[in-house]
PDB file of C-alpha atoms in Angstrom:
ATOM      1  CA  MET Y  39     -25.267  -5.506 -11.086  1.00  0.00           C
ATOM      2  CA  GLU Y  40     -25.457  -8.355 -13.584  1.00  0.00           C
ATOM      3  CA  ALA Y  41     -25.370 -11.833 -11.985  1.00  0.00           C
ATOM      4  CA  HIS Y  42     -22.572 -12.999 -14.296  1.00  0.00           C
ATOM      5  CA  VAL Y  43     -20.401 -10.044 -13.230  1.00  0.00           C
ATOM      6  CA  ILE Y  44     -20.911 -10.893  -9.553  1.00  0.00           C
ATOM      7  CA  LYS Y  45     -20.020 -14.544 -10.296  1.00  0.00           C
ATOM      8  CA  LEU Y  46     -16.882 -13.482 -12.169  1.00  0.00           C
ATOM      9  CA  LEU Y  47     -15.689 -11.174  -9.394  1.00  0.00           C
ATOM     10  CA  ASP Y  48     -16.206 -13.887  -6.755  1.00  0.00           C
ATOM     11  CA  GLU Y  49     -14.397 -16.488  -8.866  1.00  0.00           C
ATOM     12  CA  LYS Y  50     -11.420 -14.234  -9.542  1.00  0.00           C
ATOM     13  CA  PHE Y  51     -11.213 -13.125  -5.891  1.00  0.00           C
ATOM     14  CA  HIS Y  52     -10.985 -16.738  -4.691  1.00  0.00           C
ATOM     15  CA  PHE Y  53      -8.453 -17.588  -7.407  1.00  0.00           C
ATOM     16  CA  PHE Y  54      -6.054 -14.704  -6.801  1.00  0.00           C
ATOM     17  CA  ASN Y  55      -6.444 -14.445  -3.022  1.00  0.00           C
ATOM     18  CA  HIS Y  56      -4.086 -17.395  -2.586  1.00  0.00           C
ATOM     19  CA  THR Y  57      -0.588 -17.869  -1.137  1.00  0.00           C
ATOM     20  CA  ARG Y  58       0.767 -18.490  -4.682  1.00  0.00           C
ATOM     21  CA  PHE Y  59      -0.057 -14.801  -5.291  1.00  0.00           C
ATOM     22  CA  ILE Y  60       2.653 -13.775  -2.831  1.00  0.00           C
ATOM     23  CA  GLU Y  61       5.669 -15.061  -4.708  1.00  0.00           C
ATOM     24  CA  HIS Y  62       4.760 -13.068  -7.830  1.00  0.00           C
ATOM     25  CA  ASP Y  63       3.837  -9.778  -6.127  1.00  0.00           C
ATOM     26  CA  PRO Y  64       5.623  -7.020  -4.149  1.00  0.00           C
ATOM     27  CA  ILE Y  65       3.658  -8.157  -1.079  1.00  0.00           C
ATOM     28  CA  GLN Y  66       6.301 -10.875  -0.809  1.00  0.00           C
ATOM     29  CA  ILE Y  67       8.659  -8.244   0.682  1.00  0.00           C
ATOM     30  CA  PRO Y  68       6.831  -7.632   3.990  1.00  0.00           C
ATOM     31  CA  HIS Y  69       6.152 -11.379   4.114  1.00  0.00           C
ATOM     32  CA  LEU Y  70       9.893 -11.859   4.641  1.00  0.00           C
ATOM     33  CA  PHE Y  71       9.493 -10.513   8.175  1.00  0.00           C
ATOM     34  CA  THR Y  72       7.715 -11.506  11.374  1.00  0.00           C
ATOM     35  CA  LYS Y  73       8.183  -8.384  13.515  1.00  0.00           C
ATOM     36  CA  LYS Y  74       5.185  -6.100  13.168  1.00  0.00           C
ATOM     37  CA  GLN Y  75       7.230  -2.942  12.677  1.00  0.00           C
ATOM     38  CA  ASP Y  76       9.425  -4.537  10.015  1.00  0.00           C
ATOM     39  CA  ILE Y  77       6.304  -5.625   8.138  1.00  0.00           C
ATOM     40  CA  GLU Y  78       4.955  -2.071   8.361  1.00  0.00           C
ATOM     41  CA  ILE Y  79       8.147  -0.378   7.261  1.00  0.00           C
ATOM     42  CA  MET Y  80       8.889  -2.603   4.292  1.00  0.00           C
ATOM     43  CA  GLY Y  81       5.177  -2.916   3.431  1.00  0.00           C
ATOM     44  CA  PHE Y  82       4.863   0.834   3.206  1.00  0.00           C
ATOM     45  CA  TRP Y  83       8.156   1.319   1.411  1.00  0.00           C
ATOM     46  CA  VAL Y  84       7.566  -1.322  -1.260  1.00  0.00           C
ATOM     47  CA  ALA Y  85       4.013  -0.042  -1.792  1.00  0.00           C
ATOM     48  CA  VAL Y  86       5.376   3.456  -2.454  1.00  0.00           C
ATOM     49  CA  LEU Y  87       7.885   2.056  -4.907  1.00  0.00           C
ATOM     50  CA  ALA Y  88       5.261  -0.121  -6.629  1.00  0.00           C
ATOM     51  CA  TRP Y  89       5.275   1.256 -10.126  1.00  0.00           C
ATOM     52  CA  GLY Y  90       6.964  -0.296 -13.099  1.00  0.00           C
ATOM     53  CA  GLN Y  91       7.839  -3.950 -13.557  1.00  0.00           C
ATOM     54  CA  ARG Y  92       7.168  -6.100 -10.518  1.00  0.00           C
ATOM     55  CA  LYS Y  93      10.536  -7.832 -10.870  1.00  0.00           C
ATOM     56  CA  THR Y  94      12.320  -4.469 -10.604  1.00  0.00           C
ATOM     57  CA  ILE Y  95      10.172  -3.307  -7.686  1.00  0.00           C
ATOM     58  CA  ILE Y  96      11.000  -6.466  -5.759  1.00  0.00           C
ATOM     59  CA  SER Y  97      14.679  -6.174  -6.579  1.00  0.00           C
ATOM     60  CA  LYS Y  98      14.802  -2.584  -5.345  1.00  0.00           C
ATOM     61  CA  ALA Y  99      13.025  -3.571  -2.126  1.00  0.00           C
ATOM     62  CA  HIS Y 100      15.639  -6.264  -1.492  1.00  0.00           C
ATOM     63  CA  GLU Y 101      18.310  -3.618  -2.068  1.00  0.00           C
ATOM     64  CA  LEU Y 102      16.731  -1.447   0.635  1.00  0.00           C
ATOM     65  CA  ILE Y 103      16.641  -4.388   3.039  1.00  0.00           C
ATOM     66  CA  ASP Y 104      20.319  -5.049   2.417  1.00  0.00           C
ATOM     67  CA  LEU Y 105      21.095  -1.357   2.978  1.00  0.00           C
ATOM     68  CA  MET Y 106      19.349  -1.655   6.360  1.00  0.00           C
ATOM     69  CA  ASP Y 107      21.384  -4.773   7.286  1.00  0.00           C
ATOM     70  CA  GLY Y 108      18.294  -7.006   7.034  1.00  0.00           C
ATOM     71  CA  SER Y 109      16.603  -5.448  10.073  1.00  0.00           C
ATOM     72  CA  PRO Y 110      14.564  -2.367   9.107  1.00  0.00           C
ATOM     73  CA  LEU Y 111      13.310  -1.224  12.536  1.00  0.00           C
ATOM     74  CA  GLN Y 112      16.652  -1.853  14.224  1.00  0.00           C
ATOM     75  CA  PHE Y 113      18.460   0.116  11.529  1.00  0.00           C
ATOM     76  CA  ILE Y 114      15.919   2.943  11.654  1.00  0.00           C
ATOM     77  CA  LEU Y 115      16.307   3.427  15.405  1.00  0.00           C
ATOM     78  CA  GLN Y 116      19.997   2.609  15.880  1.00  0.00           C
ATOM     79  CA  HIS Y 117      21.866   3.750  12.747  1.00  0.00           C
ATOM     80  CA  GLN Y 118      24.670   6.237  12.857  1.00  0.00           C
ATOM     81  CA  ASP Y 119      24.879   9.179  10.491  1.00  0.00           C
ATOM     82  CA  SER Y 120      27.812   7.509   8.721  1.00  0.00           C
ATOM     83  CA  ASP Y 121      25.516   4.535   7.933  1.00  0.00           C
ATOM     84  CA  LEU Y 122      23.342   6.755   5.759  1.00  0.00           C
ATOM     85  CA  LYS Y 123      26.036   7.309   3.114  1.00  0.00           C
ATOM     86  CA  ARG Y 124      25.276   3.849   1.708  1.00  0.00           C
ATOM     87  CA  PHE Y 125      21.906   5.168   0.465  1.00  0.00           C
ATOM     88  CA  GLU Y 126      23.528   7.808  -1.767  1.00  0.00           C
ATOM     89  CA  LEU Y 127      23.225   5.634  -4.875  1.00  0.00           C
ATOM     90  CA  PHE Y 128      19.750   4.259  -4.229  1.00  0.00           C
ATOM     91  CA  LYS Y 129      17.300   5.023  -7.021  1.00  0.00           C
ATOM     92  CA  HIS Y 130      14.046   3.655  -8.417  1.00  0.00           C
ATOM     93  CA  ARG Y 131      12.573   5.636 -11.251  1.00  0.00           C
ATOM     94  CA  THR Y 132      12.011   9.100  -9.759  1.00  0.00           C
ATOM     95  CA  PHE Y 133      12.539   7.956  -6.153  1.00  0.00           C
ATOM     96  CA  ASN Y 134      16.134   8.782  -5.164  1.00  0.00           C
ATOM     97  CA  ALA Y 135      18.499   9.022  -2.250  1.00  0.00           C
ATOM     98  CA  THR Y 136      16.973  12.259  -0.957  1.00  0.00           C
ATOM     99  CA  ASP Y 137      13.618  10.566  -0.705  1.00  0.00           C
ATOM    100  CA  ALA Y 138      15.068   7.426   0.870  1.00  0.00           C
ATOM    101  CA  LEU Y 139      16.866   9.421   3.553  1.00  0.00           C
ATOM    102  CA  TYR Y 140      13.702  11.330   4.399  1.00  0.00           C
ATOM    103  CA  PHE Y 141      11.791   8.059   4.698  1.00  0.00           C
ATOM    104  CA  ILE Y 142      14.386   6.901   7.206  1.00  0.00           C
ATOM    105  CA  SER Y 143      14.109  10.178   9.087  1.00  0.00           C
ATOM    106  CA  PHE Y 144      10.324   9.914   9.189  1.00  0.00           C
ATOM    107  CA  PHE Y 145      10.314   6.310  10.373  1.00  0.00           C
ATOM    108  CA  LYS Y 146      12.784   7.212  13.120  1.00  0.00           C
ATOM    109  CA  ARG Y 147      10.698  10.161  14.299  1.00  0.00           C
ATOM    110  CA  HIS Y 148       7.536   8.061  14.211  1.00  0.00           C
ATOM    111  CA  TYR Y 149       8.798   4.883  15.897  1.00  0.00           C
ATOM    112  CA  GLN Y 150      10.581   6.783  18.636  1.00  0.00           C
ATOM    113  CA  ALA Y 151       7.116   7.928  19.765  1.00  0.00           C
ATOM    114  CA  ASN Y 152       4.804   5.166  18.540  1.00  0.00           C
ATOM    115  CA  GLU Y 153       4.636   1.400  18.689  1.00  0.00           C
ATOM    116  CA  SER Y 154       2.928   0.974  15.289  1.00  0.00           C
ATOM    117  CA  LEU Y 155       2.623   2.846  12.020  1.00  0.00           C
ATOM    118  CA  GLU Y 156      -1.155   2.550  12.386  1.00  0.00           C
ATOM    119  CA  ALA Y 157      -1.012   5.474  14.812  1.00  0.00           C
ATOM    120  CA  ALA Y 158      -0.013   7.685  11.861  1.00  0.00           C
ATOM    121  CA  PHE Y 159      -3.233   6.820  10.055  1.00  0.00           C
ATOM    122  CA  SER Y 160      -5.900   6.281  12.716  1.00  0.00           C
ATOM    123  CA  THR Y 161      -7.939   9.310  13.738  1.00  0.00           C
ATOM    124  CA  GLN Y 162      -9.798  10.295  16.884  1.00  0.00           C
ATOM    125  CA  TYR Y 163     -13.109   9.583  15.132  1.00  0.00           C
ATOM    126  CA  GLN Y 164     -11.939   6.442  13.301  1.00  0.00           C
ATOM    127  CA  ASP Y 165     -15.026   4.334  14.147  1.00  0.00           C
ATOM    128  CA  GLU Y 166     -17.388   6.950  12.753  1.00  0.00           C
ATOM    129  CA  GLU Y 167     -15.671   7.459   9.464  1.00  0.00           C
ATOM    130  CA  ILE Y 168     -17.087   5.776   6.343  1.00  0.00           C
ATOM    131  CA  THR Y 169     -13.751   5.537   4.533  1.00  0.00           C
ATOM    132  CA  VAL Y 170     -10.075   6.039   5.196  1.00  0.00           C
ATOM    133  CA  GLU Y 171     -10.092   9.447   3.507  1.00  0.00           C
ATOM    134  CA  GLN Y 172      -9.294  11.383   6.689  1.00  0.00           C
ATOM    135  CA  SER Y 173      -6.858   8.672   7.792  1.00  0.00           C
ATOM    136  CA  ILE Y 174      -4.764   9.147   4.641  1.00  0.00           C
ATOM    137  CA  ASN Y 175      -4.962  12.948   4.870  1.00  0.00           C
ATOM    138  CA  ARG Y 176      -3.824  12.695   8.475  1.00  0.00           C
ATOM    139  CA  PHE Y 177      -0.917  10.482   7.479  1.00  0.00           C
ATOM    140  CA  TYR Y 178       0.167  12.910   4.788  1.00  0.00           C
ATOM    141  CA  THR Y 179       0.259  15.784   7.333  1.00  0.00           C
ATOM    142  CA  HIS Y 180       2.095  13.620   9.878  1.00  0.00           C
ATOM    143  CA  PHE Y 181       4.582  12.349   7.299  1.00  0.00           C
ATOM    144  CA  PHE Y 182       5.624  15.851   6.260  1.00  0.00           C
ATOM    145  CA  ASN Y 183       5.502  17.418   9.733  1.00  0.00           C
ATOM    146  CA  ASP Y 184       9.212  18.222   9.572  1.00  0.00           C
ATOM    147  CA  GLU Y 185      10.724  21.559   8.650  1.00  0.00           C
ATOM    148  CA  PHE Y 186      13.415  19.747   6.696  1.00  0.00           C
ATOM    149  CA  ALA Y 187      11.026  17.620   4.612  1.00  0.00           C
ATOM    150  CA  PRO Y 188      12.158  17.795   0.968  1.00  0.00           C
ATOM    151  CA  GLN Y 189       9.527  19.276  -1.306  1.00  0.00           C
ATOM    152  CA  ARG Y 190      10.428  16.750  -4.002  1.00  0.00           C
ATOM    153  CA  THR Y 191       9.332  13.859  -1.781  1.00  0.00           C
ATOM    154  CA  GLN Y 192       5.744  15.116  -1.683  1.00  0.00           C
ATOM    155  CA  LYS Y 193       5.148  13.659  -5.126  1.00  0.00           C
ATOM    156  CA  HIS Y 194       5.664  10.173  -3.723  1.00  0.00           C
ATOM    157  CA  ILE Y 195       2.992  10.425  -1.031  1.00  0.00           C
ATOM    158  CA  ALA Y 196      -0.556  10.812  -2.289  1.00  0.00           C
ATOM    159  CA  SER Y 197      -3.603  12.143  -0.433  1.00  0.00           C
ATOM    160  CA  PRO Y 198      -7.337  12.489  -1.102  1.00  0.00           C
ATOM    161  CA  ALA Y 199      -6.905  16.185  -0.367  1.00  0.00           C
ATOM    162  CA  LYS Y 200      -4.969  16.387  -3.613  1.00  0.00           C
ATOM    163  CA  ASN Y 201      -7.693  14.358  -5.348  1.00  0.00           C
ATOM    164  CA  SER Y 202      -5.349  11.470  -5.948  1.00  0.00           C
ATOM    165  CA  ALA Y 203      -6.723   7.941  -6.181  1.00  0.00           C
ATOM    166  CA  CYS Y 204      -4.016   7.044  -3.620  1.00  0.00           C
ATOM    167  CA  LYS Y 205      -3.588   3.624  -5.239  1.00  0.00           C
ATOM    168  CA  ARG Y 206      -0.342   2.687  -3.435  1.00  0.00           C
ATOM    169  CA  ILE Y 207      -1.426   3.831   0.018  1.00  0.00           C
ATOM    170  CA  ASN Y 208      -4.797   2.121  -0.365  1.00  0.00           C
ATOM    171  CA  MET Y 209      -2.960  -1.022  -1.369  1.00  0.00           C
ATOM    172  CA  PHE Y 210      -0.729  -0.777   1.690  1.00  0.00           C
ATOM    173  CA  LEU Y 211      -3.762  -0.248   3.962  1.00  0.00           C
ATOM    174  CA  ARG Y 212      -5.389  -3.339   2.435  1.00  0.00           C
ATOM    175  CA  TRP Y 213      -2.275  -5.319   3.308  1.00  0.00           C
ATOM    176  CA  MET Y 214      -2.238  -4.102   6.912  1.00  0.00           C
ATOM    177  CA  VAL Y 215      -5.974  -4.243   7.644  1.00  0.00           C
ATOM    178  CA  ARG Y 216      -7.561  -7.168   5.765  1.00  0.00           C
ATOM    179  CA  GLN Y 217      -7.292 -10.612   7.288  1.00  0.00           C
ATOM    180  CA  ASP Y 218      -8.695 -13.928   6.061  1.00  0.00           C
ATOM    181  CA  GLU Y 219      -7.743 -17.566   5.838  1.00  0.00           C
ATOM    182  CA  ALA Y 220      -5.825 -17.103   2.566  1.00  0.00           C
ATOM    183  CA  GLY Y 221      -2.944 -15.379   4.375  1.00  0.00           C
ATOM    184  CA  VAL Y 222      -2.008 -12.940   1.620  1.00  0.00           C
ATOM    185  CA  ASP Y 223      -2.959  -9.777   3.565  1.00  0.00           C
ATOM    186  CA  PHE Y 224      -1.590  -9.389   7.057  1.00  0.00           C
ATOM    187  CA  GLY Y 225      -4.485  -8.074   9.150  1.00  0.00           C
ATOM    188  CA  ILE Y 226      -2.142  -6.722  11.835  1.00  0.00           C
ATOM    189  CA  TRP Y 227      -4.032  -3.456  12.382  1.00  0.00           C
ATOM    190  CA  ASN Y 228      -7.370  -3.188  14.156  1.00  0.00           C
ATOM    191  CA  LYS Y 229      -8.273   0.485  14.564  1.00  0.00           C
ATOM    192  CA  ILE Y 230      -9.031   0.846  10.817  1.00  0.00           C
ATOM    193  CA  LYS Y 231     -11.685  -1.644   9.778  1.00  0.00           C
ATOM    194  CA  PRO Y 232     -11.922  -3.551   6.480  1.00  0.00           C
ATOM    195  CA  HIS Y 233     -15.215  -1.851   5.576  1.00  0.00           C
ATOM    196  CA  GLN Y 234     -13.487   1.546   5.711  1.00  0.00           C
ATOM    197  CA  LEU Y 235     -10.855   0.659   3.127  1.00  0.00           C
ATOM    198  CA  VAL Y 236     -10.962   2.153  -0.384  1.00  0.00           C
ATOM    199  CA  CYS Y 237     -10.144   0.026  -3.407  1.00  0.00           C
ATOM    200  CA  PRO Y 238      -6.721   0.645  -4.956  1.00  0.00           C
ATOM    201  CA  LEU Y 239      -7.376   2.200  -8.385  1.00  0.00           C
ATOM    202  CA  ASP Y 240      -4.901   2.589 -11.198  1.00  0.00           C
ATOM    203  CA  VAL Y 241      -5.446   2.745 -14.952  1.00  0.00           C
ATOM    204  CA  HIS Y 242      -5.535  -1.087 -15.225  1.00  0.00           C
ATOM    205  CA  ALA Y 243      -8.173  -1.521 -12.502  1.00  0.00           C
ATOM    206  CA  LEU Y 244     -10.052   1.439 -13.903  1.00  0.00           C
ATOM    207  CA  ARG Y 245     -10.188  -0.135 -17.331  1.00  0.00           C
ATOM    208  CA  THR Y 246     -11.394  -3.459 -15.898  1.00  0.00           C
ATOM    209  CA  ALA Y 247     -13.974  -1.831 -13.668  1.00  0.00           C
ATOM    210  CA  GLU Y 248     -15.330   0.234 -16.563  1.00  0.00           C
ATOM    211  CA  SER Y 249     -15.525  -2.814 -18.832  1.00  0.00           C
ATOM    212  CA  LEU Y 250     -17.575  -4.605 -16.175  1.00  0.00           C
ATOM    213  CA  GLN Y 251     -19.719  -1.466 -15.775  1.00  0.00           C
ATOM    214  CA  LEU Y 252     -18.859  -1.191 -12.097  1.00  0.00           C
ATOM    215  CA  ILE Y 253     -18.209   2.552 -12.529  1.00  0.00           C
ATOM    216  CA  GLN Y 254     -18.925   5.252 -15.003  1.00  0.00           C
ATOM    217  CA  PRO Y 255     -16.048   6.215 -17.314  1.00  0.00           C
ATOM    218  CA  GLY Y 256     -13.910   8.978 -15.882  1.00  0.00           C
ATOM    219  CA  PRO Y 257     -10.489  10.024 -14.560  1.00  0.00           C
ATOM    220  CA  THR Y 258      -8.499   8.031 -12.031  1.00  0.00           C
ATOM    221  CA  ASN Y 259      -8.965  10.101  -8.874  1.00  0.00           C
ATOM    222  CA  TRP Y 260     -10.183   9.783  -5.279  1.00  0.00           C
ATOM    223  CA  LYS Y 261     -13.836  10.286  -6.204  1.00  0.00           C
ATOM    224  CA  LYS Y 262     -13.635   7.459  -8.725  1.00  0.00           C
ATOM    225  CA  ALA Y 263     -11.892   5.159  -6.243  1.00  0.00           C
ATOM    226  CA  VAL Y 264     -14.712   5.777  -3.756  1.00  0.00           C
ATOM    227  CA  GLU Y 265     -17.332   5.248  -6.476  1.00  0.00           C
ATOM    228  CA  LEU Y 266     -15.802   1.836  -7.257  1.00  0.00           C
ATOM    229  CA  THR Y 267     -15.633   0.964  -3.547  1.00  0.00           C
ATOM    230  CA  ASP Y 268     -19.283   1.901  -3.071  1.00  0.00           C
ATOM    231  CA  THR Y 269     -20.222  -0.468  -5.886  1.00  0.00           C
ATOM    232  CA  LEU Y 270     -18.184  -3.265  -4.366  1.00  0.00           C
ATOM    233  CA  ARG Y 271     -19.639  -2.545  -0.925  1.00  0.00           C
ATOM    234  CA  ALA Y 272     -23.022  -3.622  -2.318  1.00  0.00           C
ATOM    235  CA  LEU Y 273     -21.486  -7.091  -2.828  1.00  0.00           C
ATOM    236  CA  ASP Y 274     -19.731  -7.267   0.563  1.00  0.00           C
ATOM    237  CA  PRO Y 275     -20.465  -4.421   2.996  1.00  0.00           C
ATOM    238  CA  ASN Y 276     -17.872  -5.670   5.466  1.00  0.00           C
ATOM    239  CA  ASP Y 277     -15.024  -6.283   3.102  1.00  0.00           C
ATOM    240  CA  PRO Y 278     -15.515  -4.537  -0.262  1.00  0.00           C
ATOM    241  CA  VAL Y 279     -11.835  -4.228  -1.044  1.00  0.00           C
ATOM    242  CA  LYS Y 280     -11.362  -8.014  -1.244  1.00  0.00           C
ATOM    243  CA  TYR Y 281     -12.437  -7.587  -4.885  1.00  0.00           C
ATOM    244  CA  ASP Y 282      -9.170  -5.720  -5.515  1.00  0.00           C
ATOM    245  CA  PHE Y 283      -7.733  -9.205  -5.994  1.00  0.00           C
ATOM    246  CA  ALA Y 284     -10.214  -9.829  -8.806  1.00  0.00           C
ATOM    247  CA  LEU Y 285      -9.744  -6.484 -10.568  1.00  0.00           C
ATOM    248  CA  TYR Y 286      -5.935  -6.585 -10.253  1.00  0.00           C
ATOM    249  CA  GLY Y 287      -5.852 -10.245 -11.207  1.00  0.00           C
ATOM    250  CA  MET Y 288      -7.858  -9.791 -14.346  1.00  0.00           C
ATOM    251  CA  GLY Y 289      -5.516  -7.003 -15.312  1.00  0.00           C
ATOM    252  CA  ILE Y 290      -2.403  -9.195 -15.105  1.00  0.00           C
ATOM    253  CA  GLU Y 291      -3.986 -12.524 -16.033  1.00  0.00           C
ATOM    254  CA  GLU Y 292      -2.493 -12.718 -19.497  1.00  0.00           C
ATOM    255  CA  LYS Y 293       0.988 -12.032 -18.150  1.00  0.00           C
ATOM    256  CA  THR Y 294       0.972 -14.380 -15.181  1.00  0.00           C
ATOM    257  CA  ILE Y 295       2.741 -17.732 -15.265  1.00  0.00           C
ATOM    258  CA  TRP Y 296       0.445 -19.425 -12.774  1.00  0.00           C
ATOM    259  CA  LYS Y 297      -3.014 -20.539 -13.816  1.00  0.00           C
TER     260      LYS Y 297
END
């Protein structure tokens, strides 16, 4: 890799991995909470909703919080059936009330049996696995392990088994697993390790990575996300996904109001 590319990635990582990043990004939503489970619930939910304008994504996440009376875990575990009627009008792009109600159902099923959402991702052989590929596949199976799971909701949960790049789930995992002094990511999970994370890859990150010759041109899929991560792992074997800040940041740099 060219020295000037390495220098650029390091500079942009340090610039964007800063608390000022939080107020302009959907990650601000889980940062509203201190309880681990609330961070997990709203972190996952806003990550899934993270397509379109950031302002709209953030607004919709606040709407969900209000619908859950400001206490996600408490609402998930203690709501009455009558409380669910308030979600009938919730919609964000193709995510609608049917999807929202199933998310609530899943969270209730999971948290009644588990202390943390990490249990839905971590596998028996977690320490031996190179990436989170099997973790995400396991989560997909666990998420839809309900005979009443709506088929339409499957389009909102990606998996490597479907050859998706899994951008939103990889972003969520970065939030939960990475921890450093900057305080943007939470680092509240410990079974999955930072070196196992896969870089979130969408068309913007793909374009930036291709222009820097970090990857060969190709479609946005799981294989390409792993290819990018392998390249970044050469720069930092323990924390390759920290460079997501650089790739994402360079993609939004012209639109951002903070310099």
